[in-house]
PDB file of C-alpha atoms in Angstrom:
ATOM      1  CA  UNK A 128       0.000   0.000   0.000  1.00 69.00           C
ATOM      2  CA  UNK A 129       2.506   2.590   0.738  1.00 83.00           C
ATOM      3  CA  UNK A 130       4.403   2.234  -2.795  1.00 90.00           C
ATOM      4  CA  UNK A 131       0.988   3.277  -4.201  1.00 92.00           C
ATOM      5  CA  UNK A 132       1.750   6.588  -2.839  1.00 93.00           C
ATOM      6  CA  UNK A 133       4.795   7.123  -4.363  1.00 94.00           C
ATOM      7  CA  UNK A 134       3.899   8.021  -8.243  1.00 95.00           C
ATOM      8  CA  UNK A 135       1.215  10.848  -7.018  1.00 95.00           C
ATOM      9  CA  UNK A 136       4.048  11.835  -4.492  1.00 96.00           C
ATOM     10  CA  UNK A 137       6.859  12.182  -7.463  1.00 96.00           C
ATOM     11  CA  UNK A 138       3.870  13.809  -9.955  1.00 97.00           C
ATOM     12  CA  UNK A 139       3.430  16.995  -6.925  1.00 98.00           C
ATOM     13  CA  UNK A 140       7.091  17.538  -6.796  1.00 97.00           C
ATOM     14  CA  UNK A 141       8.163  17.404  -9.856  1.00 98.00           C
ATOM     15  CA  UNK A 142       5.277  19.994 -10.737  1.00 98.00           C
ATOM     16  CA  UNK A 143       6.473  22.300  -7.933  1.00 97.00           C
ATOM     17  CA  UNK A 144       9.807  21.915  -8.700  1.00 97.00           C
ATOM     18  CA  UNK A 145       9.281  22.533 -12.357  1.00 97.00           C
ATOM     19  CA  UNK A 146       7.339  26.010 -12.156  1.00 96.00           C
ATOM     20  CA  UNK A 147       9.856  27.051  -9.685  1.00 93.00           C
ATOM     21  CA  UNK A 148      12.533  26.368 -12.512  1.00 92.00           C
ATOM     22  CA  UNK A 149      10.677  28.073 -14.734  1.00 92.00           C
ATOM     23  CA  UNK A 150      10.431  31.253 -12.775  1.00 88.00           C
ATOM     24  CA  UNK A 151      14.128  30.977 -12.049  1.00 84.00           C
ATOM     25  CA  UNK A 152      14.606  31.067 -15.907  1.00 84.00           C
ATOM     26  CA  UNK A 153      12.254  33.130 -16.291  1.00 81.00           C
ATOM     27  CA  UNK A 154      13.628  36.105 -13.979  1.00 77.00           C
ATOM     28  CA  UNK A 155      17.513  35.038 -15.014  1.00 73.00           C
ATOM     29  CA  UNK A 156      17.472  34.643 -18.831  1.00 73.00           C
ATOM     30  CA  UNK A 157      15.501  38.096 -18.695  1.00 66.00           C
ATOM     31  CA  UNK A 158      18.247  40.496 -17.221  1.00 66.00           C
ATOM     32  CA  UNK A 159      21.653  40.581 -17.238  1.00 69.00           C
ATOM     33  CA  UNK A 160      22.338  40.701 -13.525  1.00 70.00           C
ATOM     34  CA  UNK A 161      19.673  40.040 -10.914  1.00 71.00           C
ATOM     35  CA  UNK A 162      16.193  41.768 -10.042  1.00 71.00           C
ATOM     36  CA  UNK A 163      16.958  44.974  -8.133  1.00 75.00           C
ATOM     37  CA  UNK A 164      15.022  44.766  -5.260  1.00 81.00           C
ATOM     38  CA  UNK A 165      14.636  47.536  -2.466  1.00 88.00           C
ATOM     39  CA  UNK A 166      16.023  50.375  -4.504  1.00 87.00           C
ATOM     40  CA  UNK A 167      15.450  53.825  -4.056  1.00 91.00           C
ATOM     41  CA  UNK A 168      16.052  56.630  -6.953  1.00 93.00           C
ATOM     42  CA  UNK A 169      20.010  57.362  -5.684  1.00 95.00           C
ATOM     43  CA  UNK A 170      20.384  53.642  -6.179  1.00 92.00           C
ATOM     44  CA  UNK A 171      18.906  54.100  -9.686  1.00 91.00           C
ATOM     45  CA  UNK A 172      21.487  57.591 -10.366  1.00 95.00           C
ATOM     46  CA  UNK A 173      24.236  55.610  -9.720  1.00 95.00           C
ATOM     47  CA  UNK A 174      23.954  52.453 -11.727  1.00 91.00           C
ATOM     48  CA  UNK A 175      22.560  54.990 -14.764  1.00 94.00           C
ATOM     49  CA  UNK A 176      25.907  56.747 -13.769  1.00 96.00           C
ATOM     50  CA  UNK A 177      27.634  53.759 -14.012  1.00 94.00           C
ATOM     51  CA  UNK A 178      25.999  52.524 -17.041  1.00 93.00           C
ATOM     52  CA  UNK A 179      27.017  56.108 -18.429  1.00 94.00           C
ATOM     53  CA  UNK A 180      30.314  55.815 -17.336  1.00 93.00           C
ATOM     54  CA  UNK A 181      31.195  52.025 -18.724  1.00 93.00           C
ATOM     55  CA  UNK A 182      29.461  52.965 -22.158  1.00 92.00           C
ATOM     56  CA  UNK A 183      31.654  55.621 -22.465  1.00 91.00           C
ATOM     57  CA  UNK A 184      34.913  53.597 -21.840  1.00 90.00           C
ATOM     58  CA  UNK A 185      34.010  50.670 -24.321  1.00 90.00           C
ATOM     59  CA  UNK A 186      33.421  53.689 -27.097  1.00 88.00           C
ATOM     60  CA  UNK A 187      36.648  55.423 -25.947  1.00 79.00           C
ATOM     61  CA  UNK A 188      34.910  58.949 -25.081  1.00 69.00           C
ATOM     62  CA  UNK A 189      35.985  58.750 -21.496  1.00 58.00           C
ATOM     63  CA  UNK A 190      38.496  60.964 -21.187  1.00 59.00           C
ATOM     64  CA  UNK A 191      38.201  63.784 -19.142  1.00 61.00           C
ATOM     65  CA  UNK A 192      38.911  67.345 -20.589  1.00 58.00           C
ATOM     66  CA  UNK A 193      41.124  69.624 -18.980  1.00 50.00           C
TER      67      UNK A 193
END
């Protein structure tokens, strides 16, 4: 009787464990690093900064004029 239990058992985790894969993908194929999460706007200045500031050096327009 109790190996009657198992395929249902297997069926219930696999299903859980599959849509939490799926989110995983979901949220990691998506973005390029991870979800941002408790961020307020000088959080969001400085990685636009940032963003600014690496664009510039892979162009070559980051030097600084004196």
């Amino acid at each position: 009787m109790p190996i009657e239990s198992v395929p249902p058992f297997a069926i219930i985790v696999g299903a859980i464990t599959a849509m939490g894969g799926l989110q995983y993908l979901a949220h990691g194929v998506g973005n390029d690093r991870p979800r941002a999460i408790g961020q307020d706007a000088f959080d969001r200045l400085v990685r636009a900064r940032d963003d600014r500031v690496k664009k510039a050096a892979t162009t070559g327009g980051g030097a600084q004029k004196s």
